Amino acid sequence: MADEKDITTNDDISIEFVEHPEGESRPEPEPEPVMPPARTAQGKKPEPEAEEDGETAEKLRLAEDRLLRLRADFENYKKRVDRDNAELQVRSQMEVLRKLLPFLDNMERAFDNIPGQLGGSYIEGLELSLKDLENGMRTFGLEEVPALGVQFDPAHHESLGFESDDEKEDNEVLKVWEKGYLFKGKLLRPAKVFINRKSAAKTASENVKENDNG
């Protein structure tokens, strides 16, 4: 054709074909490297390892706190159990001693009312038995409540009535009907007593003296 131009080449182009063995896959192109995330204005983006270390430290702290609380609760429980056991032991001992007190009272009354015709050996034997009983009960913590000659104390004394002695102070214990006892500082039985109540004339004269001195 007249319009068709002839295509001529100055250089020879050679194409080489590489044959691969049957079954061998062609190599894949290498992936492009992943660039790290850009820094922000606040700083570096936290790395996963740092986050995991922070979570582990927080879990350890919480576990340690729980352990300390459990230990404190257990120590309080032990103290409470020890205190309850001690109180139970004291109550049990008090109950035993309270039941023995009437026997002690009877022995004291018997000793105070021994007929004069009885021999000295009998009195001596009864006195020794009474002292052994008193000493044995004292070893458990039994104490006698002070009563005779002291001021009436409603916390340790039980009044059975009044007597009059102008030479004694008002509310002073004049007579002990039944002894009172303490056990390790706790009242086991109050002392039953009679207390003093001065006569009206004596009280009036004392009031006059106080007014004159004032």
C-alpha positions as MATLAB code, in Angstrom:
seq = 'MADEKDITTNDDISIEFVEHPEGESRPEPEPEPVMPPARTAQGKKPEPEAEEDGETAEKLRLAEDRLLRLRADFENYKKRVDRDNAELQVRSQMEVLRKLLPFLDNMERAFDNIPGQLGGSYIEGLELSLKDLENGMRTFGLEEVPALGVQFDPAHHESLGFESDDEKEDNEVLKVWEKGYLFKGKLLRPAKVFINRKSAAKTASENVKENDNG';
ca = [
       0.000    0.000    0.000;
       1.202    3.543   -0.785;
       0.466    5.079    2.640;
       2.028    2.259    4.657;
       5.484    3.112    5.919;
       8.202    0.629    6.146;
       9.337   -0.208    9.670;
      13.002   -0.665    9.938;
      15.121   -1.364   13.009;
      18.714   -0.511   13.430;
      19.440   -3.097   16.217;
      18.455   -6.674   16.432;
      16.358   -7.474   19.502;
      16.828  -10.928   20.955;
      14.431  -12.416   23.472;
      15.662  -15.222   25.687;
      13.172  -17.656   27.120;
      14.118  -19.494   30.368;
      12.545  -22.810   30.774;
      11.818  -24.016   34.364;
      11.694  -27.628   35.284;
       8.254  -29.089   35.455;
       6.721  -28.720   38.982;
       9.035  -25.895   40.096;
       7.163  -22.703   41.005;
       8.386  -19.422   39.890;
       9.879  -17.236   42.633;
       7.450  -14.779   44.191;
       8.433  -11.131   44.304;
       9.794   -9.996   47.660;
       7.226   -8.035   49.764;
       7.843   -4.397   50.242;
       9.214   -3.487   53.707;
       6.626   -2.148   56.212;
       7.562    1.206   57.550;
       7.142    1.821   61.320;
       4.292    4.148   62.353;
       5.199    7.779   62.394;
       5.725    9.521   65.705;
       2.890   11.639   66.990;
       3.022   14.888   68.839;
       2.552   13.064   72.144;
       5.552   10.854   71.568;
       6.210    7.294   70.555;
       3.403    4.880   70.086;
       3.589    2.356   72.993;
       4.982   -0.954   72.030;
       2.985   -4.150   72.768;
       5.767   -5.518   75.004;
       5.684   -2.428   77.224;
       1.891   -2.694   77.597;
       2.141   -6.345   78.603;
       4.837   -5.561   81.196;
       2.641   -2.833   82.694;
      -0.379   -5.175   82.922;
       1.732   -7.881   84.566;
       3.091   -5.439   87.158;
      -0.437   -4.245   87.965;
      -1.681   -7.824   88.375;
       1.221   -8.611   90.710;
       0.478   -5.523   92.793;
      -3.205   -6.440   93.111;
      -2.313  -10.027   94.054;
       0.111   -8.763   96.708;
      -2.553   -6.455   98.141;
      -5.039   -9.319   98.356;
      -2.435  -11.495  100.051;
      -1.693   -8.813  102.639;
      -5.401   -8.349  103.364;
      -5.907  -12.083  103.751;
      -2.946  -12.275  106.112;
      -4.297   -9.402  108.227;
      -7.759  -11.002  108.343;
      -6.243  -14.316  109.424;
      -4.217  -12.659  112.195;
      -7.351  -10.897  113.457;
      -9.236  -14.187  113.347;
      -6.533  -15.913  115.401;
      -6.585  -13.140  118.000;
     -10.375  -13.294  118.217;
     -10.337  -17.079  118.660;
      -7.638  -16.853  121.341;
      -9.606  -14.169  123.178;
     -12.832  -16.173  123.005;
     -11.062  -19.293  124.268;
      -9.527  -17.366  127.167;
     -12.912  -15.914  128.135;
     -14.522  -19.349  127.917;
     -11.829  -20.794  130.166;
     -12.336  -18.019  132.720;
     -16.108  -18.543  132.741;
     -15.660  -22.277  133.227;
     -13.283  -21.764  136.155;
     -15.616  -19.197  137.694;
     -18.501  -21.658  137.523;
     -16.473  -24.368  139.263;
     -15.290  -22.011  142.011;
     -18.800  -20.625  142.490;
     -20.046  -24.134  143.214;
     -17.241  -24.670  145.743;
     -17.963  -21.486  147.704;
     -20.861  -22.930  149.752;
     -18.585  -25.741  150.901;
     -15.979  -23.160  151.951;
     -18.661  -21.137  153.770;
     -19.847  -24.200  155.692;
     -16.323  -25.107  156.771;
     -15.722  -21.570  158.056;
     -19.008  -21.586  159.987;
     -18.152  -24.965  161.446;
     -14.748  -23.723  162.530;
     -16.242  -20.577  164.119;
     -18.797  -22.632  166.065;
     -16.664  -25.468  167.378;
     -17.845  -26.514  170.845;
     -15.345  -25.740  173.567;
     -15.287  -29.313  174.875;
     -13.756  -30.680  171.690;
     -10.068  -31.485  171.831;
      -7.325  -29.390  170.327;
      -6.424  -32.045  167.767;
      -9.904  -31.862  166.266;
      -9.731  -28.073  165.991;
      -6.244  -28.226  164.551;
      -7.268  -30.765  161.903;
     -10.282  -28.698  160.848;
      -8.180  -25.561  160.683;
      -5.596  -27.256  158.451;
      -8.309  -28.541  156.121;
      -9.858  -25.089  155.868;
      -6.499  -23.478  155.076;
      -5.705  -26.086  152.430;
      -9.020  -25.409  150.722;
      -8.546  -21.652  150.824;
      -4.979  -21.859  149.526;
      -5.997  -24.228  146.744;
      -8.744  -21.886  145.570;
      -6.412  -18.887  145.748;
      -3.989  -20.599  143.387;
      -6.746  -20.424  140.753;
      -7.042  -16.652  141.263;
      -9.688  -16.462  144.008;
      -9.544  -13.285  146.132;
     -11.659  -12.164  149.047;
     -13.572   -8.903  148.623;
     -12.486   -6.334  151.238;
     -15.572   -5.576  153.314;
     -15.304   -5.093  157.077;
     -14.390   -1.516  157.998;
     -14.438   -0.138  154.437;
     -16.971    2.128  152.764;
     -19.932    0.412  151.199;
     -19.340   -0.245  147.484;
     -22.426   -1.370  145.540;
     -20.135   -2.868  142.881;
     -18.731   -5.390  145.407;
     -21.126   -5.336  148.366;
     -24.760   -6.280  148.876;
     -26.488   -4.506  151.730;
     -28.659   -6.587  154.049;
     -29.583   -3.691  156.301;
     -28.346   -0.926  158.574;
     -26.882   -0.738  162.039;
     -25.989    2.327  164.047;
     -22.588    3.097  165.505;
     -21.887    6.771  166.138;
     -18.160    6.061  166.400;
     -18.032    4.801  162.799;
     -18.429    6.624  159.532;
     -21.677    6.668  157.617;
     -21.933    3.842  155.040;
     -19.056    1.984  156.661;
     -19.431   -1.792  156.675;
     -20.039   -2.881  160.275;
     -20.725   -6.571  159.829;
     -20.095   -9.199  157.137;
     -22.789  -11.817  156.883;
     -21.273  -13.669  153.932;
     -17.863  -13.126  152.373;
     -17.540  -11.961  148.810;
     -14.954  -13.125  146.287;
     -13.235  -11.984  143.125;
     -11.791  -14.210  140.438;
      -8.958  -12.650  138.433;
     -10.414   -9.214  139.055;
     -13.992  -10.202  138.162;
     -16.726  -10.322  140.781;
     -17.559  -13.914  141.600;
     -19.904  -13.181  144.500;
     -20.670   -9.902  146.320;
     -20.114   -9.634  150.048;
     -23.378   -9.517  152.029;
     -22.969   -6.851  154.676;
     -24.629   -4.531  157.183;
     -23.640   -0.886  156.877;
     -23.556    1.949  159.366;
     -26.192    4.651  159.628;
     -25.444    7.230  162.306;
     -28.220    8.374  164.630;
     -30.038   11.605  163.797;
     -28.768   13.321  166.965;
     -25.154   12.483  166.157;
     -25.525   13.657  162.588;
     -27.119   16.928  163.701;
     -24.325   17.660  166.190;
     -21.695   17.001  163.529;
     -23.445   19.385  161.183;
     -23.443   22.077  163.886;
     -19.708   21.612  164.451;
     -19.016   21.881  160.728;
     -21.034   25.101  160.508;
     -19.224   26.611  163.484;
     -15.827   25.740  161.987;
     -16.899   27.173  158.680;
];
